[in-house]
């Protein structure tokens, strides 16, 4: 497992109703700053996105925001961060997040967060990257998503071994224990 430096955090542009979502987002930002992990994220200032940026910066960490120009022009970009990069499209944003990051943490979020997670997971299963991905499953938020992925494997649409391409963790320590023990392995070989 290569050394993890930059950690990409995918999360919602809303706070959600459960106060634990914001509390754990702030705790994660403080943890990443104190362990010298620069945060790569979607560049927004609202919701959990804004919280991960603020909590990391307030704790003395580094934050790299990556946002499409059209969202920045709508006034949604967080400017009080270390670096803000703009991309032409949402797809270019994901490409740049992959390039800038050594690992991924998926906080609670909405449809966009689900899409970012499944993109990185599907890219992992075709060997586009070999980086660890963790669902931060705060208060069982992702239980049904994990169950759906198990069902997908049970129905024959993916090998069961591919469930090992992501970590399902309910705590920050669980995430980083999972990262420390992660080994990217596919049941068959892809070349790209």
PDB file of C-alpha atoms in Angstrom:
ATOM      1  CA  UNK A   1       0.000   0.000   0.000  1.00  0.00           C
ATOM      2  CA  UNK A   2       1.587   3.307  -1.071  1.00  0.00           C
ATOM      3  CA  UNK A   3       1.812   6.061   1.527  1.00  0.00           C
ATOM      4  CA  UNK A   4      -1.316   8.149   1.837  1.00  0.00           C
ATOM      5  CA  UNK A   5      -0.805  11.907   1.824  1.00  0.00           C
ATOM      6  CA  UNK A   6      -3.687  13.759   0.154  1.00  0.00           C
ATOM      7  CA  UNK A   7      -7.151  12.540   1.129  1.00  0.00           C
ATOM      8  CA  UNK A   8     -10.153  13.340  -1.050  1.00  0.00           C
ATOM      9  CA  UNK A   9     -13.400  13.880   0.843  1.00  0.00           C
ATOM     10  CA  UNK A  10     -16.700  13.523  -0.998  1.00  0.00           C
ATOM     11  CA  UNK A  11     -19.693  14.942   0.875  1.00  0.00           C
ATOM     12  CA  UNK A  12     -22.976  16.771   0.620  1.00  0.00           C
ATOM     13  CA  UNK A  13     -23.582  20.430  -0.098  1.00  0.00           C
ATOM     14  CA  UNK A  14     -26.203  20.291   2.678  1.00  0.00           C
ATOM     15  CA  UNK A  15     -25.703  19.479   6.366  1.00  0.00           C
ATOM     16  CA  UNK A  16     -28.373  16.791   6.598  1.00  0.00           C
ATOM     17  CA  UNK A  17     -30.768  16.522   9.537  1.00  0.00           C
ATOM     18  CA  UNK A  18     -28.650  14.361  11.860  1.00  0.00           C
ATOM     19  CA  UNK A  19     -26.284  16.578  13.935  1.00  0.00           C
ATOM     20  CA  UNK A  20     -23.765  13.712  13.921  1.00  0.00           C
ATOM     21  CA  UNK A  21     -23.089  14.342  10.226  1.00  0.00           C
ATOM     22  CA  UNK A  22     -21.702  17.814  10.923  1.00  0.00           C
ATOM     23  CA  UNK A  23     -20.000  16.786  14.171  1.00  0.00           C
ATOM     24  CA  UNK A  24     -18.136  13.927  12.512  1.00  0.00           C
ATOM     25  CA  UNK A  25     -17.270  16.051   9.471  1.00  0.00           C
ATOM     26  CA  UNK A  26     -15.646  18.612  11.765  1.00  0.00           C
ATOM     27  CA  UNK A  27     -13.838  15.849  13.660  1.00  0.00           C
ATOM     28  CA  UNK A  28     -12.554  14.431  10.380  1.00  0.00           C
ATOM     29  CA  UNK A  29     -11.241  17.817   9.266  1.00  0.00           C
ATOM     30  CA  UNK A  30      -9.393  18.235  12.566  1.00  0.00           C
ATOM     31  CA  UNK A  31      -8.001  14.696  12.301  1.00  0.00           C
ATOM     32  CA  UNK A  32      -6.763  15.176   8.740  1.00  0.00           C
ATOM     33  CA  UNK A  33      -5.107  18.488   9.630  1.00  0.00           C
ATOM     34  CA  UNK A  34      -3.427  17.083  12.727  1.00  0.00           C
ATOM     35  CA  UNK A  35      -2.114  14.056  10.807  1.00  0.00           C
ATOM     36  CA  UNK A  36      -0.757  16.176   7.926  1.00  0.00           C
ATOM     37  CA  UNK A  37      -3.227  14.935   5.313  1.00  0.00           C
ATOM     38  CA  UNK A  38      -4.127  17.731   2.897  1.00  0.00           C
ATOM     39  CA  UNK A  39      -7.816  17.582   1.994  1.00  0.00           C
ATOM     40  CA  UNK A  40      -8.960  17.467  -1.618  1.00  0.00           C
ATOM     41  CA  UNK A  41     -12.657  18.210  -2.003  1.00  0.00           C
ATOM     42  CA  UNK A  42     -15.254  19.685  -4.342  1.00  0.00           C
ATOM     43  CA  UNK A  43     -14.489  23.333  -3.590  1.00  0.00           C
ATOM     44  CA  UNK A  44     -17.925  24.303  -2.259  1.00  0.00           C
ATOM     45  CA  UNK A  45     -18.718  26.521   0.705  1.00  0.00           C
ATOM     46  CA  UNK A  46     -22.107  25.082   1.684  1.00  0.00           C
ATOM     47  CA  UNK A  47     -23.130  22.110   3.820  1.00  0.00           C
ATOM     48  CA  UNK A  48     -20.677  19.393   4.778  1.00  0.00           C
ATOM     49  CA  UNK A  49     -18.409  20.546   1.943  1.00  0.00           C
ATOM     50  CA  UNK A  50     -17.949  23.913   3.600  1.00  0.00           C
ATOM     51  CA  UNK A  51     -17.580  22.253   6.995  1.00  0.00           C
ATOM     52  CA  UNK A  52     -14.756  19.920   5.936  1.00  0.00           C
ATOM     53  CA  UNK A  53     -12.889  22.870   4.420  1.00  0.00           C
ATOM     54  CA  UNK A  54     -13.391  25.143   7.428  1.00  0.00           C
ATOM     55  CA  UNK A  55     -12.602  22.539  10.078  1.00  0.00           C
ATOM     56  CA  UNK A  56      -9.421  21.506   8.260  1.00  0.00           C
ATOM     57  CA  UNK A  57      -8.254  25.083   7.727  1.00  0.00           C
ATOM     58  CA  UNK A  58      -9.129  26.091  11.319  1.00  0.00           C
ATOM     59  CA  UNK A  59      -6.970  23.216  12.568  1.00  0.00           C
ATOM     60  CA  UNK A  60      -3.997  24.403  10.514  1.00  0.00           C
ATOM     61  CA  UNK A  61      -4.409  21.971   7.632  1.00  0.00           C
ATOM     62  CA  UNK A  62      -4.223  22.355   3.873  1.00  0.00           C
ATOM     63  CA  UNK A  63      -7.288  22.274   1.622  1.00  0.00           C
ATOM     64  CA  UNK A  64      -7.379  21.907  -2.159  1.00  0.00           C
ATOM     65  CA  UNK A  65     -10.780  22.702  -3.643  1.00  0.00           C
ATOM     66  CA  UNK A  66     -11.675  21.592  -7.159  1.00  0.00           C
ATOM     67  CA  UNK A  67     -14.812  23.099  -8.659  1.00  0.00           C
ATOM     68  CA  UNK A  68     -16.241  23.516 -12.157  1.00  0.00           C
ATOM     69  CA  UNK A  69     -16.185  27.108 -13.378  1.00  0.00           C
ATOM     70  CA  UNK A  70     -19.970  27.276 -13.754  1.00  0.00           C
ATOM     71  CA  UNK A  71     -20.455  26.479 -10.042  1.00  0.00           C
ATOM     72  CA  UNK A  72     -17.786  28.999  -9.078  1.00  0.00           C
ATOM     73  CA  UNK A  73     -19.540  31.640 -11.183  1.00  0.00           C
ATOM     74  CA  UNK A  74     -22.736  30.928  -9.204  1.00  0.00           C
ATOM     75  CA  UNK A  75     -20.884  32.012  -6.052  1.00  0.00           C
ATOM     76  CA  UNK A  76     -20.664  28.499  -4.585  1.00  0.00           C
ATOM     77  CA  UNK A  77     -16.868  28.271  -4.273  1.00  0.00           C
ATOM     78  CA  UNK A  78     -15.074  28.467  -0.918  1.00  0.00           C
ATOM     79  CA  UNK A  79     -12.261  30.982  -1.320  1.00  0.00           C
ATOM     80  CA  UNK A  80     -10.793  30.767   2.199  1.00  0.00           C
ATOM     81  CA  UNK A  81      -8.759  27.633   1.454  1.00  0.00           C
ATOM     82  CA  UNK A  82      -5.176  26.905   0.458  1.00  0.00           C
ATOM     83  CA  UNK A  83      -5.800  26.297  -3.244  1.00  0.00           C
ATOM     84  CA  UNK A  84      -8.882  26.562  -5.457  1.00  0.00           C
ATOM     85  CA  UNK A  85      -8.708  24.942  -8.888  1.00  0.00           C
ATOM     86  CA  UNK A  86     -11.379  25.360 -11.542  1.00  0.00           C
ATOM     87  CA  UNK A  87     -12.287  22.821 -14.206  1.00  0.00           C
ATOM     88  CA  UNK A  88     -14.403  23.130 -17.319  1.00  0.00           C
ATOM     89  CA  UNK A  89     -16.753  20.246 -16.488  1.00  0.00           C
ATOM     90  CA  UNK A  90     -17.929  17.982 -13.677  1.00  0.00           C
ATOM     91  CA  UNK A  91     -16.112  15.047 -15.303  1.00  0.00           C
ATOM     92  CA  UNK A  92     -12.849  17.002 -15.395  1.00  0.00           C
ATOM     93  CA  UNK A  93     -13.390  17.795 -11.719  1.00  0.00           C
ATOM     94  CA  UNK A  94     -13.506  14.059 -10.876  1.00  0.00           C
ATOM     95  CA  UNK A  95     -10.439  13.396 -13.016  1.00  0.00           C
ATOM     96  CA  UNK A  96      -8.523  16.107 -11.165  1.00  0.00           C
ATOM     97  CA  UNK A  97      -9.716  14.854  -7.771  1.00  0.00           C
ATOM     98  CA  UNK A  98      -8.437  11.394  -8.664  1.00  0.00           C
ATOM     99  CA  UNK A  99      -5.116  12.823  -9.822  1.00  0.00           C
ATOM    100  CA  UNK A 100      -4.637  14.932  -6.679  1.00  0.00           C
ATOM    101  CA  UNK A 101      -5.609  12.227  -4.154  1.00  0.00           C
ATOM    102  CA  UNK A 102      -4.112   9.108  -2.571  1.00  0.00           C
ATOM    103  CA  UNK A 103      -7.306   7.897  -0.871  1.00  0.00           C
ATOM    104  CA  UNK A 104     -11.017   8.737  -0.697  1.00  0.00           C
ATOM    105  CA  UNK A 105     -13.436   9.216   2.197  1.00  0.00           C
ATOM    106  CA  UNK A 106     -17.153   9.409   1.410  1.00  0.00           C
ATOM    107  CA  UNK A 107     -19.164  11.313   4.000  1.00  0.00           C
ATOM    108  CA  UNK A 108     -22.967  11.388   3.961  1.00  0.00           C
ATOM    109  CA  UNK A 109     -24.343  13.254   0.988  1.00  0.00           C
ATOM    110  CA  UNK A 110     -26.878  13.213  -1.799  1.00  0.00           C
ATOM    111  CA  UNK A 111     -27.030  12.038  -5.384  1.00  0.00           C
ATOM    112  CA  UNK A 112     -23.772  13.780  -6.357  1.00  0.00           C
ATOM    113  CA  UNK A 113     -21.912  12.133  -3.491  1.00  0.00           C
ATOM    114  CA  UNK A 114     -23.310   8.725  -4.457  1.00  0.00           C
ATOM    115  CA  UNK A 115     -22.159   9.338  -8.026  1.00  0.00           C
ATOM    116  CA  UNK A 116     -18.642  10.304  -6.916  1.00  0.00           C
ATOM    117  CA  UNK A 117     -18.386   7.173  -4.776  1.00  0.00           C
ATOM    118  CA  UNK A 118     -19.646   4.830  -7.480  1.00  0.00           C
ATOM    119  CA  UNK A 119     -17.400   6.464 -10.080  1.00  0.00           C
ATOM    120  CA  UNK A 120     -14.278   5.928  -7.990  1.00  0.00           C
ATOM    121  CA  UNK A 121     -15.411   2.393  -7.100  1.00  0.00           C
ATOM    122  CA  UNK A 122     -16.136   1.453 -10.715  1.00  0.00           C
ATOM    123  CA  UNK A 123     -12.798   2.928 -11.797  1.00  0.00           C
ATOM    124  CA  UNK A 124     -11.112   0.847  -9.099  1.00  0.00           C
ATOM    125  CA  UNK A 125     -12.763  -2.360 -10.317  1.00  0.00           C
ATOM    126  CA  UNK A 126     -11.457  -1.804 -13.855  1.00  0.00           C
ATOM    127  CA  UNK A 127      -8.003  -0.891 -12.505  1.00  0.00           C
ATOM    128  CA  UNK A 128      -8.017   2.774 -13.506  1.00  0.00           C
ATOM    129  CA  UNK A 129      -6.674   3.357  -9.993  1.00  0.00           C
ATOM    130  CA  UNK A 130      -5.681   1.252  -6.988  1.00  0.00           C
ATOM    131  CA  UNK A 131      -6.447   3.776  -4.234  1.00  0.00           C
ATOM    132  CA  UNK A 132      -8.474   2.961  -1.101  1.00  0.00           C
ATOM    133  CA  UNK A 133     -12.040   4.230  -0.771  1.00  0.00           C
ATOM    134  CA  UNK A 134     -13.884   4.444   2.554  1.00  0.00           C
ATOM    135  CA  UNK A 135     -17.549   5.030   3.237  1.00  0.00           C
ATOM    136  CA  UNK A 136     -17.794   7.009   6.478  1.00  0.00           C
ATOM    137  CA  UNK A 137     -20.991   5.267   7.533  1.00  0.00           C
ATOM    138  CA  UNK A 138     -22.103   7.720  10.229  1.00  0.00           C
ATOM    139  CA  UNK A 139     -25.137   6.436  12.135  1.00  0.00           C
ATOM    140  CA  UNK A 140     -25.695   3.698   9.510  1.00  0.00           C
ATOM    141  CA  UNK A 141     -26.278   6.241   6.733  1.00  0.00           C
ATOM    142  CA  UNK A 142     -24.814   3.941   4.070  1.00  0.00           C
ATOM    143  CA  UNK A 143     -26.233   0.603   5.267  1.00  0.00           C
ATOM    144  CA  UNK A 144     -28.778   0.357   2.445  1.00  0.00           C
ATOM    145  CA  UNK A 145     -26.207   1.340  -0.190  1.00  0.00           C
ATOM    146  CA  UNK A 146     -23.857  -1.382   1.052  1.00  0.00           C
ATOM    147  CA  UNK A 147     -26.744  -3.864   1.065  1.00  0.00           C
ATOM    148  CA  UNK A 148     -27.530  -2.918  -2.549  1.00  0.00           C
ATOM    149  CA  UNK A 149     -23.918  -3.571  -3.557  1.00  0.00           C
ATOM    150  CA  UNK A 150     -24.020  -6.973  -1.841  1.00  0.00           C
ATOM    151  CA  UNK A 151     -27.267  -7.688  -3.733  1.00  0.00           C
ATOM    152  CA  UNK A 152     -25.542  -6.691  -6.973  1.00  0.00           C
ATOM    153  CA  UNK A 153     -22.838  -9.294  -6.305  1.00  0.00           C
ATOM    154  CA  UNK A 154     -25.380 -11.924  -5.215  1.00  0.00           C
ATOM    155  CA  UNK A 155     -27.265 -11.350  -8.468  1.00  0.00           C
ATOM    156  CA  UNK A 156     -24.120 -11.940 -10.532  1.00  0.00           C
ATOM    157  CA  UNK A 157     -23.409  -8.402 -11.712  1.00  0.00           C
ATOM    158  CA  UNK A 158     -20.051  -8.060  -9.929  1.00  0.00           C
ATOM    159  CA  UNK A 159     -17.621 -10.483  -8.298  1.00  0.00           C
ATOM    160  CA  UNK A 160     -18.012 -10.679  -4.504  1.00  0.00           C
ATOM    161  CA  UNK A 161     -14.288  -9.943  -4.198  1.00  0.00           C
ATOM    162  CA  UNK A 162     -14.957  -6.423  -5.475  1.00  0.00           C
ATOM    163  CA  UNK A 163     -16.719  -5.632  -2.205  1.00  0.00           C
ATOM    164  CA  UNK A 164     -13.186  -5.494  -0.767  1.00  0.00           C
ATOM    165  CA  UNK A 165     -12.396  -2.490  -2.963  1.00  0.00           C
ATOM    166  CA  UNK A 166     -14.024  -0.195  -0.409  1.00  0.00           C
ATOM    167  CA  UNK A 167     -14.014   0.114   3.378  1.00  0.00           C
ATOM    168  CA  UNK A 168     -17.260   0.442   5.309  1.00  0.00           C
ATOM    169  CA  UNK A 169     -16.371   2.244   8.552  1.00  0.00           C
ATOM    170  CA  UNK A 170     -18.382   3.961  11.263  1.00  0.00           C
ATOM    171  CA  UNK A 171     -15.450   5.850  12.831  1.00  0.00           C
ATOM    172  CA  UNK A 172     -12.395   7.834  11.784  1.00  0.00           C
ATOM    173  CA  UNK A 173     -10.106   5.246  13.377  1.00  0.00           C
ATOM    174  CA  UNK A 174     -11.942   2.541  11.441  1.00  0.00           C
ATOM    175  CA  UNK A 175     -11.317   4.393   8.198  1.00  0.00           C
ATOM    176  CA  UNK A 176      -7.588   4.729   8.774  1.00  0.00           C
ATOM    177  CA  UNK A 177      -7.239   1.171  10.054  1.00  0.00           C
ATOM    178  CA  UNK A 178      -8.901   0.130   6.816  1.00  0.00           C
ATOM    179  CA  UNK A 179      -6.534   2.283   4.787  1.00  0.00           C
ATOM    180  CA  UNK A 180      -3.535   0.770   6.581  1.00  0.00           C
ATOM    181  CA  UNK A 181      -4.674  -2.755   5.715  1.00  0.00           C
ATOM    182  CA  UNK A 182      -6.007  -2.056   2.219  1.00  0.00           C
ATOM    183  CA  UNK A 183      -4.712  -4.152  -0.651  1.00  0.00           C
ATOM    184  CA  UNK A 184      -6.110  -3.543  -4.122  1.00  0.00           C
ATOM    185  CA  UNK A 185      -6.789  -6.930  -5.609  1.00  0.00           C
ATOM    186  CA  UNK A 186      -9.054  -7.874  -8.475  1.00  0.00           C
ATOM    187  CA  UNK A 187     -10.417 -11.352  -9.192  1.00  0.00           C
ATOM    188  CA  UNK A 188      -9.273 -11.038 -12.809  1.00  0.00           C
ATOM    189  CA  UNK A 189      -6.687  -8.924 -14.569  1.00  0.00           C
ATOM    190  CA  UNK A 190      -7.474  -5.713 -16.411  1.00  0.00           C
ATOM    191  CA  UNK A 191      -4.991  -3.819 -18.516  1.00  0.00           C
ATOM    192  CA  UNK A 192      -5.514  -0.180 -19.294  1.00  0.00           C
TER     193      UNK A 192
END
